[in-house]
């Protein structure tokens, strides 16, 4: 009978299903069946697009590389070895940056972008292993602050449903500017990282809550970027509205729905890039609610803003370092060694300021990575095991 | 202090953030902040793309429409009123079909495609309402059949975690060819439809399990489409491997992890297009496991395959209509009145065959819709309330 189940609507797309190139393999970030882009053992990558009518087709991945047209209208290029990890990229057809039909889509750079995963040797902590797996749950909750329903994702650790009496600590984890609440699981693989850490007993079982780091107070107008202008990151980062959402709406919703340990000793917040800046603002304004804080390539003043004043900023909570160090169980900051200079220097400015003020903290660098997801996977992989240990 | 949280990495993209057009509104399917595409009150839609170097830019939405270039290199077109519901579309830049940077991405047509939601008057059953909301959970389970970990999504109804003694019936719900396990919640809004039906007491609380309808037996080679060729839908539909995954791996995994009612009287399966064909194959081969079956624009022989033989196909289970009608609680089929002829006719062939054989069934048409998601939202909205009622 299977022969009768043969033919439904499928639209073939002019795309990246050509012949393989040598001992390369389709990128793990490709859509099902797509043979391009491909990654070579030496980490070069080959891209391909059929575009018979185009004048020029390019790949934009950090740099911009011209592709070469064959007689059949298929453009191809192999680019030099890439740094391992996840990179956003675009194909550029006659000056228009477009998605590669061979790639999955990843919400970043404020649009659905193509992405390519370059394999990292001996790194299995963000790959799906034969271990118990938690769940990633999409929830909806009503925000009184914004007057609207919001969507968030909640990672529940393996066994959450099997231990109906156990209560869990919670990490609030934020994405970067131009990304959203999907980023930490889709690009960041936070759920897989925690599944593996928990299985190896390197991290305690915890919930992770990932919300959208944008908010507009009820009755106010949403921020819309003017035509052709870059984002105003101050407005994009949505403070103070987002802080109010987290404190007044999100935390109460999570504590009401999940078996949490609803106190500051069992609540952490971390974020990357814009999310790191938001995180420090929110945590330092609400020390009664959080005992752990992390900034992954993102801190107040992290990229072009003025360096913080540890005497007066954040209502002066950093001024008495001894009291602050006693109260906070962890301040974690980190960055990639290959980050663009303004970001790297911004982080160093913050680090120097809190060091000079006597604030106890951990500072970790990710070797060779830029302002991108492998830096942040590594950050989470270092950060999560430091959480909630003494609280067990 | 907010002033210091200003500047992180955001990549501006040359795209669809121009000036609004009249009393139109950005489509609800747009990415955050994107002003184009826009939908007009009369359901016309306006598209825009900046492409100064392109020779020709078009919109492909059913038909292909040429866009008009302004002096600033921005191309625009307003297309005639569209049928309400969700439609996949592409922009075409110098003959290459690409994503609209203003649109979210939706896995369909075997790639990440742009999509546009055209509002439907007086239809609120697939909009988020002020009602209790269930969760959509991403799970991973190991398949012995394929020898690999698989991802599926599970809708749990409102209150699932609050009623730890209650057990629930389960609907297995499949996507169409070129789509995957994300389709039913992202494009289909199955979770929202059930939240609303349950709140109105029109459907009983149930779980919905949405898996990827593709599978390759362990040790066998995955199906890869030859360059330039359309999909071989028989191979894409993955039978018999997918049937074995459902029966041997998926159902046991769900019954082990969730508080299900693990018998045939509390288990349904339905699918759309290719998923409808798969569903009938799987259910009719496994009548001991399912008591309800639904085919939404998809049945065996539904599009070009031979009409079924009700005497001999499916091990002859349809030959004794009286026995079959006694055993099955529901056979539901339906289609859109505007579907392409082969699909519409294929459905009629199946309908005629089971009618002539005396098989009791429900047949419902979706007025004015084609082979697309509004047809299937309507199908689910009619189908789900008929499930598990007497089993309560």
XYZ file of C-alpha atoms in Angstrom:
784
model
C 0.000 0.000 0.000
C 2.862 2.368 0.501
C 2.924 2.945 -3.223
C -0.345 4.811 -2.879
C 0.959 7.274 -0.372
C 3.206 8.831 -2.883
C 2.330 12.214 -4.061
C 1.548 15.349 -2.118
C 2.355 18.923 -2.594
C 6.051 19.648 -2.357
C 7.575 22.661 -3.965
C 11.026 22.083 -5.342
C 13.269 25.057 -4.810
C 16.129 26.135 -7.024
C 18.900 25.684 -4.551
C 21.719 23.859 -2.989
C 21.275 20.197 -3.794
C 24.227 19.768 -6.190
C 27.136 17.355 -6.208
C 29.327 17.000 -3.123
C 32.886 18.318 -3.048
C 35.610 15.883 -1.976
C 35.623 14.725 1.638
C 33.531 17.630 2.838
C 30.172 17.148 4.584
C 26.936 19.135 4.599
C 26.914 21.567 7.526
C 24.898 20.329 10.506
C 22.969 23.604 10.314
C 21.575 22.778 6.861
C 17.922 22.021 6.243
C 17.099 18.384 5.618
C 18.678 17.087 2.434
C 20.634 20.210 1.532
C 24.143 19.308 0.320
C 25.436 22.908 0.534
C 27.000 24.633 2.383
C 29.625 21.947 3.099
C 32.425 21.937 5.653
C 35.832 20.421 4.875
C 38.036 18.534 7.359
C 40.353 21.574 7.493
C 37.300 23.766 8.290
C 37.099 25.455 4.918
C 33.515 25.836 3.764
C 31.996 25.628 0.294
C 28.859 27.535 -0.644
C 26.726 27.182 -3.732
C 23.723 28.946 -5.240
C 21.943 28.622 -8.556
C 21.434 32.140 -9.899
C 21.722 32.155 -13.697
C 20.537 35.742 -14.097
C 22.613 37.359 -11.342
C 25.535 39.646 -12.123
C 27.391 38.882 -8.900
C 26.818 36.449 -6.044
C 28.856 36.598 -2.825
C 29.107 34.994 0.593
C 29.243 37.341 3.566
C 30.691 35.585 6.603
C 32.821 38.085 8.477
C 34.410 39.072 5.165
C 32.694 39.119 1.789
C 33.814 36.530 -0.767
C 32.929 36.602 -4.467
C 31.445 33.382 -5.791
C 32.319 32.070 -9.271
C 29.708 31.329 -11.901
C 29.760 28.080 -13.852
C 28.128 27.645 -17.250
C 24.988 26.174 -15.705
C 24.399 29.348 -13.677
C 25.523 27.782 -10.395
C 27.787 30.014 -8.320
C 30.342 28.431 -5.976
C 33.097 29.474 -3.612
C 35.247 27.733 -1.026
C 36.309 30.048 1.766
C 39.352 29.714 4.058
C 39.218 27.681 7.285
C 36.738 29.163 9.745
C 36.836 29.467 13.508
C 34.774 26.628 15.069
C 31.311 27.354 16.370
C 28.188 28.963 14.997
C 28.406 31.886 12.559
C 25.635 33.917 10.973
C 26.129 34.461 7.241
C 24.370 35.738 4.164
C 24.514 35.169 0.472
C 24.576 38.430 -1.447
C 22.778 38.427 -4.807
C 23.411 41.588 -6.806
C 24.015 43.546 -3.593
C 21.000 42.150 -1.675
C 21.862 40.088 1.420
C 19.606 37.019 1.320
C 19.229 33.665 3.023
C 20.899 30.551 1.735
C 18.069 28.116 0.860
C 20.345 25.314 2.061
C 20.552 26.680 5.614
C 18.195 26.596 8.557
C 17.079 30.082 9.655
C 18.220 31.656 12.929
C 16.725 34.828 14.338
C 19.712 37.149 14.727
C 20.967 40.439 13.302
C 17.275 41.454 13.613
C 16.126 39.113 10.886
C 15.942 35.423 10.081
C 19.526 34.771 9.035
C 21.394 31.797 7.643
C 23.936 30.168 9.930
C 26.716 27.619 9.691
C 28.108 25.358 12.398
C 31.853 24.739 12.075
C 32.777 21.599 14.071
C 34.987 22.060 17.138
C 37.425 19.244 17.786
C 36.924 17.410 21.099
C 34.004 19.606 22.125
C 31.012 17.383 22.828
C 29.365 19.367 25.611
C 26.965 21.090 23.208
C 26.182 17.975 21.149
C 23.204 15.704 21.868
C 24.587 12.743 23.846
C 23.109 9.464 25.085
C 22.080 11.051 28.391
C 18.709 11.936 29.934
C 17.258 15.011 28.254
C 15.241 17.819 29.745
C 12.481 19.671 27.946
C 12.272 23.141 26.430
C 8.782 24.466 27.051
C 7.134 27.344 25.275
C 4.895 29.197 27.710
C 2.661 32.245 27.438
C 2.102 34.644 30.296
C 0.251 37.903 30.600
C 2.350 40.983 31.368
C 0.598 43.709 33.312
C 3.571 45.955 32.527
C 3.161 45.741 28.759
C -0.558 44.930 28.765
C 0.032 41.988 26.431
C 0.683 38.251 26.332
C 4.340 37.323 26.105
C 6.084 34.127 25.060
C 9.049 32.681 26.922
C 10.901 29.367 26.930
C 11.608 27.321 30.033
C 14.180 24.550 30.187
C 13.168 21.894 32.704
C 15.926 19.446 33.644
C 15.688 15.655 33.155
C 13.412 14.117 35.762
C 11.440 17.287 36.477
C 8.120 15.481 35.952
C 9.254 12.354 37.781
C 10.075 14.125 41.050
C 6.891 16.012 41.857
C 8.124 17.046 45.301
C 11.529 18.416 44.268
C 11.996 22.172 43.940
C 14.585 23.740 41.663
C 16.724 26.893 41.431
C 16.231 29.132 38.391
C 18.615 30.819 35.953
C 17.152 33.690 33.908
C 19.169 33.784 30.674
C 19.003 36.547 28.082
C 19.864 36.748 24.388
C 21.661 39.587 22.614
C 20.525 42.578 20.564
C 18.853 41.569 17.317
C 18.111 38.091 18.711
C 15.178 36.876 20.766
C 13.965 34.254 23.226
C 14.712 31.460 20.741
C 18.444 32.217 20.547
C 19.715 30.426 23.642
C 18.307 27.047 22.672
C 18.481 27.210 18.862
C 21.889 28.875 18.395
C 23.223 28.522 21.941
C 22.103 24.944 22.669
C 21.609 25.846 26.322
C 19.346 22.837 26.871
C 21.921 20.411 25.486
C 24.719 22.045 27.493
C 22.713 21.665 30.706
C 21.624 18.082 29.894
C 25.306 17.179 29.575
C 26.492 19.150 32.613
C 23.752 17.659 34.790
C 24.487 14.129 33.577
C 28.162 14.609 34.463
C 27.119 16.024 37.837
C 28.968 19.222 36.979
C 25.884 21.383 37.387
C 22.923 20.990 39.727
C 19.531 20.464 38.075
C 17.997 23.884 37.479
C 15.347 25.607 35.407
C 16.441 28.091 32.754
C 14.006 30.823 31.765
C 14.576 32.565 28.436
C 12.400 35.565 27.695
C 12.372 38.144 24.926
C 14.558 41.064 26.044
C 12.273 43.681 24.536
C 9.312 45.354 26.158
C 7.133 48.405 25.761
C 5.125 49.774 28.682
C 1.364 49.504 28.195
C 0.106 52.522 26.277
C 3.538 53.502 24.974
C 4.547 53.249 21.334
C 6.858 50.467 20.220
C 10.315 51.448 19.088
C 10.556 51.420 15.299
C 13.896 52.020 13.680
C 13.905 54.858 11.153
C 14.452 53.827 7.526
C 18.055 52.923 6.828
C 19.272 53.778 10.332
C 21.073 51.397 12.657
C 19.287 50.366 15.815
C 19.318 52.722 18.762
C 20.518 50.070 21.192
C 19.433 52.060 24.224
C 15.873 51.921 22.999
C 16.164 48.356 21.738
C 17.381 47.158 25.123
C 14.013 48.271 26.506
C 15.074 49.370 29.962
C 13.395 50.164 32.287
C 10.315 48.415 30.804
C 12.030 45.040 30.499
C 13.322 45.231 34.090
C 9.772 45.791 35.274
C 8.521 42.844 33.189
C 11.128 40.541 34.733
C 10.496 41.630 38.314
C 6.725 42.202 38.288
C 5.499 39.682 35.707
C 7.998 37.020 34.699
C 9.446 35.915 38.044
C 5.989 35.685 39.680
C 4.661 33.725 36.667
C 7.544 31.252 36.818
C 7.340 30.825 40.590
C 3.594 30.229 40.303
C 3.797 27.624 37.533
C 6.954 25.706 38.326
C 8.347 24.026 41.406
C 11.005 26.658 42.010
C 12.979 27.621 45.086
C 11.602 31.160 45.020
C 14.290 33.114 46.859
C 17.407 35.071 45.927
C 19.790 32.292 46.945
C 18.282 30.107 44.259
C 17.891 32.697 41.518
C 20.555 33.731 38.986
C 20.504 35.964 35.956
C 22.906 36.088 33.020
C 22.862 37.430 29.497
C 24.986 37.896 26.436
C 25.927 41.186 24.772
C 22.893 43.473 25.155
C 21.447 40.852 27.491
C 24.532 41.089 29.706
C 24.061 44.815 30.073
C 20.383 44.325 30.869
C 21.256 41.608 33.359
C 23.617 43.759 35.432
C 21.109 46.592 35.470
C 18.315 44.305 36.618
C 20.324 42.354 39.173
C 22.089 45.349 40.712
C 18.746 47.135 41.076
C 17.218 44.036 42.688
C 19.759 42.440 44.989
C 16.918 41.114 47.120
C 15.962 38.891 44.199
C 19.253 37.550 42.770
C 22.445 36.155 44.315
C 24.274 35.273 41.063
C 24.975 37.424 38.007
C 26.708 36.783 34.690
C 27.681 39.007 31.760
C 28.791 37.168 28.613
C 30.458 39.708 26.284
C 28.080 42.227 27.757
C 28.222 44.540 30.766
C 27.031 48.084 31.478
C 29.215 50.376 29.397
C 30.380 47.280 27.547
C 30.513 48.743 24.096
C 30.924 52.452 23.789
C 28.943 53.572 26.816
C 30.797 55.410 29.608
C 32.634 53.255 32.136
C 30.583 52.729 35.264
C 31.096 54.757 38.410
C 31.238 52.170 41.184
C 30.613 54.783 43.867
C 27.345 56.157 42.581
C 25.886 53.923 39.867
C 23.214 51.297 40.647
C 22.084 53.229 43.718
C 25.589 52.842 45.143
C 25.393 49.093 45.798
C 28.981 48.611 44.584
C 30.392 51.346 46.848
C 30.715 49.083 49.876
C 32.590 46.182 48.300
C 32.766 44.173 51.499
C 29.012 44.251 51.993
C 28.416 43.542 48.296
C 30.857 40.611 48.231
C 29.177 39.132 51.270
C 25.759 39.434 49.688
C 26.467 38.222 46.122
C 27.511 34.616 45.668
C 28.861 35.093 42.145
C 29.764 37.867 39.741
C 30.887 36.306 36.441
C 32.138 38.193 33.373
C 33.809 36.917 30.243
C 34.507 37.660 26.611
C 36.123 36.263 23.473
C 39.753 37.122 22.764
C 38.914 37.818 19.117
C 36.016 40.205 19.818
C 36.018 43.530 17.967
C 38.055 46.131 19.851
C 35.170 48.269 21.193
C 33.564 45.224 22.760
C 36.760 43.781 24.139
C 37.820 47.167 25.528
C 34.374 47.861 26.937
C 34.546 44.638 28.907
C 38.035 45.549 30.164
C 36.780 48.946 31.324
C 34.058 47.313 33.399
C 36.434 44.660 34.686
C 38.970 47.289 35.742
C 36.298 49.359 37.444
C 34.965 46.489 39.561
C 38.481 45.203 40.244
C 39.557 48.632 41.504
C 36.422 48.803 43.616
C 37.260 45.458 45.229
C 34.290 43.552 43.805
C 35.009 39.815 43.876
C 34.412 38.283 40.473
C 35.364 35.620 37.957
C 36.737 36.708 34.581
C 37.084 34.114 31.806
C 38.240 34.515 28.214
C 37.184 32.320 25.312
C 40.304 31.717 23.255
C 40.104 32.695 19.607
C 36.393 33.424 19.398
C 34.663 36.659 18.541
C 31.339 38.220 19.534
C 29.462 35.040 18.661
C 27.749 31.948 19.971
C 30.745 29.728 20.708
C 31.957 32.403 23.134
C 28.580 32.240 24.848
C 28.240 28.446 24.843
C 31.632 28.354 26.558
C 30.503 31.058 28.967
C 27.382 29.118 29.954
C 29.437 25.943 30.227
C 31.717 27.664 32.743
C 29.013 29.692 34.493
C 26.294 27.088 35.106
C 28.483 24.720 37.190
C 29.230 27.598 39.607
C 25.541 28.131 40.379
C 23.553 26.999 43.419
C 26.251 24.637 44.644
C 26.280 25.680 48.293
C 22.516 26.016 48.243
C 21.992 22.338 47.581
C 22.320 54.136 34.650
C 20.290 52.980 31.676
C 22.323 55.318 29.518
C 25.305 53.031 30.000
C 23.533 49.964 28.722
C 23.409 51.380 25.285
C 25.589 49.825 22.721
C 26.040 46.234 21.776
C 26.506 44.446 18.555
C 23.560 44.727 16.234
C 23.897 44.352 12.534
C 21.624 46.603 10.570
C 20.258 44.914 7.498
C 19.326 46.583 4.255
C 15.675 45.770 4.303
C 12.090 46.501 4.848
C 11.930 49.316 7.387
C 10.620 52.076 5.100
C 7.636 54.378 5.349
C 4.185 52.926 5.879
C 1.571 52.927 3.119
C -1.839 54.403 3.964
C -4.027 52.568 6.460
C -2.194 49.292 5.981
C -0.464 47.476 8.859
C 2.692 45.370 9.084
C 1.821 41.678 8.683
C 1.634 39.815 11.987
C 4.138 37.346 10.522
C 6.839 40.023 10.241
C 9.974 40.038 12.375
C 10.033 42.614 15.147
C 10.049 46.153 13.800
C 9.705 45.304 10.123
C 7.216 47.635 8.435
C 6.970 45.517 5.258
C 5.166 43.455 4.073
C 1.955 45.331 4.987
C -1.653 44.212 4.734
C -4.418 46.627 3.722
C -7.978 46.588 5.107
C -9.184 45.127 1.792
C -6.524 42.362 2.123
C -4.217 43.689 -0.554
C -0.583 43.354 0.482
C 2.387 45.620 -0.191
C 5.927 44.269 -0.405
C 9.179 46.192 -0.470
C 12.866 45.395 -0.903
C 15.941 47.554 -1.286
C 17.943 46.142 -4.184
C 19.658 48.962 -6.081
C 21.755 46.650 -8.270
C 19.053 44.156 -9.220
C 17.630 44.004 -12.737
C 14.246 42.616 -11.661
C 12.643 41.953 -8.284
C 9.359 40.047 -7.951
C 6.985 38.667 -5.355
C 5.952 35.040 -5.761
C 2.759 34.328 -3.835
C 0.703 31.922 -5.857
C 1.337 34.096 -8.921
C 4.489 36.067 -9.639
C 4.216 39.865 -9.510
C 6.868 42.270 -10.808
C 7.945 44.931 -8.324
C 8.671 48.511 -9.421
C 11.977 50.211 -8.741
C 12.100 53.732 -7.305
C 15.065 56.066 -7.721
C 16.474 55.073 -4.349
C 16.728 51.420 -5.424
C 13.732 50.340 -3.347
C 11.378 47.982 -5.175
C 7.675 47.936 -4.260
C 4.471 46.248 -5.329
C 0.941 46.047 -3.992
C -0.769 42.809 -4.929
C -4.532 42.138 -5.187
C -6.587 41.069 -2.163
C -5.450 37.699 -0.829
C -7.392 34.811 0.646
C -7.210 34.984 4.466
C -4.843 32.703 6.320
C -1.168 31.861 6.131
C 0.639 31.800 2.778
C 4.248 30.941 1.996
C 5.883 33.416 -0.381
C 9.244 34.399 -1.819
C 10.870 37.475 -3.190
C 12.645 36.792 -6.460
C 15.831 38.767 -7.086
C 17.150 38.356 -10.617
C 15.512 34.917 -10.869
C 16.632 33.658 -7.430
C 13.810 32.945 -4.944
C 14.913 34.421 -1.617
C 13.495 35.230 1.795
C 12.002 38.584 2.594
C 14.159 40.053 5.410
C 10.957 41.554 6.819
C 9.314 38.169 7.365
C 9.716 35.496 9.984
C 10.957 32.189 8.556
C 8.748 29.101 8.335
C 10.044 25.662 7.462
C 7.995 24.657 4.418
C 8.536 23.880 0.742
C 11.665 22.074 2.043
C 13.386 25.267 3.057
C 13.011 28.161 5.462
C 10.456 30.250 3.614
C 8.884 33.637 4.173
C 5.215 33.674 5.101
C 2.421 36.191 5.404
C -0.692 36.024 7.570
C -3.758 37.624 5.950
C -6.328 38.406 8.673
C -9.594 36.481 8.625
C -12.658 38.427 9.703
C -14.383 37.092 12.826
C -11.969 34.181 13.204
C -10.464 34.333 16.676
C -10.047 30.623 17.368
C -6.400 30.663 16.246
C -5.497 33.948 17.949
C -4.001 34.142 21.451
C -6.885 34.954 23.801
C -7.135 35.780 27.503
C -7.594 32.123 28.421
C -5.401 29.578 30.209
C -2.560 28.464 27.953
C -0.956 25.081 27.656
C 2.705 24.485 26.891
C 4.523 23.298 23.787
C 7.399 21.104 24.905
C 10.392 20.127 22.840
C 11.451 16.619 23.765
C 14.201 14.283 22.598
C 13.809 10.525 22.475
C 15.983 7.749 21.192
C 14.661 5.741 18.262
C 15.797 2.136 18.073
C 14.323 2.010 14.581
C 16.548 4.758 13.188
C 19.391 4.357 15.689
C 19.344 8.091 16.421
C 17.910 10.717 18.757
C 14.797 12.407 17.449
C 13.093 15.650 18.377
C 9.328 15.987 18.764
C 6.962 18.591 20.206
C 4.277 17.839 22.763
C 1.381 20.158 23.526
C 0.258 19.774 27.121
C -3.106 21.376 27.925
C -3.622 24.088 30.564
C -3.481 22.620 34.040
C -1.426 19.562 33.084
C 1.109 20.268 35.843
C -1.572 21.229 38.373
C -3.465 17.939 38.174
C -0.780 15.327 38.828
C -3.309 12.489 39.038
C -5.225 13.228 35.827
C -4.472 11.186 32.718
C -5.031 12.491 29.201
C -5.871 11.160 25.738
C -3.338 11.805 22.949
C -3.611 13.085 19.385
C -0.632 12.350 17.109
C -0.603 15.140 14.513
C 1.566 15.199 11.389
C 2.816 17.968 9.103
C 2.959 17.879 5.305
C 5.710 17.163 2.780
C 8.502 19.725 2.879
C 7.494 20.756 6.413
C 8.542 19.292 9.737
C 7.601 18.889 13.410
C 7.545 22.685 13.885
C 4.798 23.290 11.344
C 1.708 22.519 13.407
C 2.496 25.038 16.121
C 4.347 27.730 14.145
C 2.219 27.864 10.989
C -0.772 25.868 12.206
C -1.146 27.346 15.713
C -2.388 23.995 16.981
C -1.569 24.971 20.574
C -3.609 28.174 20.377
C -6.509 26.385 18.683
C -6.605 23.800 21.481
C -6.207 26.410 24.241
C -9.293 28.148 22.866
C -11.332 24.980 22.238
C -10.586 23.682 25.731
C -11.446 27.003 27.349
C -14.803 26.989 25.514
C -15.320 23.365 26.595
C -15.585 22.413 22.921
C -12.702 19.948 23.139
C -11.584 17.762 26.027
C -8.086 18.422 27.384
C -5.647 16.282 25.422
C -1.976 15.994 24.563
C -0.878 16.591 20.984
C 2.322 14.939 19.801
C 3.991 16.373 16.707
C 6.931 14.432 15.311
C 9.027 14.775 12.180
C 7.408 12.631 9.473
C 10.717 11.468 8.053
C 12.745 8.468 9.123
C 15.505 6.241 7.854
C 16.008 2.739 9.235
C 19.266 2.314 11.132
C 22.042 1.431 8.711
C 20.169 2.636 5.646
C 21.123 5.681 3.619
C 19.087 8.868 3.953
C 17.108 9.919 0.926
C 18.838 12.734 -0.908
C 17.096 14.383 -3.792
C 19.094 14.387 -7.021
C 20.267 17.799 -8.250
C 17.454 19.797 -9.769
C 14.866 17.046 -9.375
C 11.575 17.338 -7.498
C 11.160 15.233 -4.374
C 10.211 11.605 -4.771
C 7.329 11.867 -2.330
C 7.158 8.118 -1.824
C 10.686 8.192 -0.458
C 10.167 11.477 1.391
C 7.121 10.099 3.185
C 9.447 7.530 4.756
C 7.085 4.597 5.008
C 7.491 1.968 6.368
C 10.312 3.392 8.549
C 8.198 6.212 9.957
C 5.349 3.817 10.818
C 7.801 1.707 12.778
C 9.136 4.786 14.584
C 5.612 5.799 15.624
C 4.582 2.364 16.817
C 7.831 1.055 18.324
C 9.519 4.240 19.584
C 7.298 7.300 19.766
C 4.115 5.954 21.370
C 6.057 4.054 24.058
C 8.196 7.152 24.766
C 5.128 9.369 25.143
C 3.250 6.865 27.296
C 6.324 6.508 29.526
C 6.910 10.228 30.035
C 3.423 11.697 30.144
C 0.287 10.890 32.076
C -1.540 9.443 29.083
C -4.483 7.109 28.804
C -2.431 4.532 26.916
C -5.069 2.619 24.987
C -6.680 2.831 21.537
C -9.854 4.474 22.802
C -7.768 7.450 23.901
C -5.391 7.671 20.966
C -6.007 9.514 17.681
C -3.854 10.271 14.674
C -4.290 12.906 12.005
C -2.105 14.580 9.446
C -2.164 17.030 6.592
C -1.232 16.348 2.972
C 1.653 13.836 3.044
C 0.962 13.485 6.774
C -2.641 12.510 6.038
C -1.492 9.737 3.747
C 0.994 8.533 6.367
C -1.701 8.701 9.023
C -4.155 6.425 7.215
C -1.396 3.919 6.467
C -0.278 3.861 10.079
C -3.731 3.785 11.657
C -5.197 1.181 9.296
C -2.193 -1.074 9.893
C -2.561 -0.638 13.657
C -6.237 -0.636 14.557
C -5.327 -2.022 17.971
C -3.611 1.292 18.712
C -5.914 3.999 17.335
C -9.672 4.588 17.411
C -9.738 7.962 15.610
C -8.198 8.973 12.284
C -8.090 12.233 10.328
C -6.810 13.146 6.876
C -6.570 16.888 6.165
C -6.096 17.366 2.398
C -4.253 14.075 2.490
C -5.332 10.457 2.142
C -3.818 7.365 0.505
C -3.987 7.977 -3.222
C -4.776 11.559 -2.459
C -2.730 13.146 -5.165
C -1.981 11.085 -8.201
C -1.641 7.675 -6.586
C -4.104 4.941 -7.582
C -7.469 4.969 -5.801
C -7.495 2.533 -2.914
C -9.038 -0.907 -3.182
C -11.224 -1.210 -0.109
C -11.437 -4.999 -0.420
C -7.756 -5.769 -0.337
C -5.712 -2.764 0.762
C -4.591 -2.328 4.388
C -4.763 -6.066 5.001
C -8.464 -5.945 4.135
C -9.587 -4.059 7.259
C -12.034 -1.970 5.205
C -13.657 -5.003 3.541
C -16.050 -5.646 6.426
C -17.519 -2.184 6.828
C -19.800 -3.150 9.677
C -16.957 -4.502 11.775
C -14.759 -1.522 10.881
C -17.473 1.027 11.695
C -18.017 -0.641 15.047
C -14.338 -0.558 15.847
C -13.381 2.986 14.697
C -14.908 5.869 16.577
C -14.109 8.470 13.902
C -12.896 8.660 10.315
C -12.525 12.322 9.337
C -11.500 13.640 5.918
C -11.585 17.157 4.557
C -10.113 19.471 1.967
C -10.177 23.054 0.713
C -12.593 23.936 -2.103
C -9.834 25.903 -3.867
C -7.216 23.139 -3.789
C -5.427 22.324 -7.059
C -7.411 19.812 -9.104
C -5.197 16.738 -8.564
C -5.451 17.166 -4.789
C -9.153 17.894 -4.760
C -9.870 14.995 -7.103
C -7.581 12.642 -5.211
C -9.556 13.340 -2.034
C -12.839 12.721 -3.894
C -11.540 9.387 -5.180
C -10.782 8.254 -1.633
C -14.061 9.615 -0.347
C -16.015 7.822 -3.059
C -14.181 4.577 -2.398
C -14.887 4.547 1.345
C -18.453 5.760 0.775
C -19.113 2.925 -1.657
C -17.581 0.502 0.806
C -19.950 1.699 3.532
C -17.263 3.197 5.766
C -18.825 5.728 8.139
C -16.968 9.018 7.970
C -17.159 12.788 8.258
C -16.252 14.876 5.204
C -15.791 18.632 5.622
C -14.780 21.275 3.081
C -12.990 24.517 3.857
C -14.665 27.180 1.755
C -12.369 29.146 -0.532
C -9.032 27.885 0.730
C -6.350 25.977 -1.120
C -3.741 23.418 -0.088
C -2.561 25.617 2.763
C -2.616 26.215 6.493
C -6.003 27.873 6.897
C -7.565 24.715 5.463
C -5.716 22.710 8.111
C -6.399 25.066 11.013
C -10.093 24.743 10.143
C -9.706 20.985 9.876
C -8.140 20.735 13.338
C -10.784 23.084 14.724
C -13.506 20.743 13.454
C -11.671 17.485 14.189
C -10.411 18.026 17.749
C -13.875 18.597 19.300
C -14.997 15.200 17.959
C -12.246 13.346 19.819
C -12.450 11.392 23.068
C -15.882 12.706 23.969
C -17.506 9.411 24.912
C -14.288 8.308 26.538
C -14.454 11.066 29.143
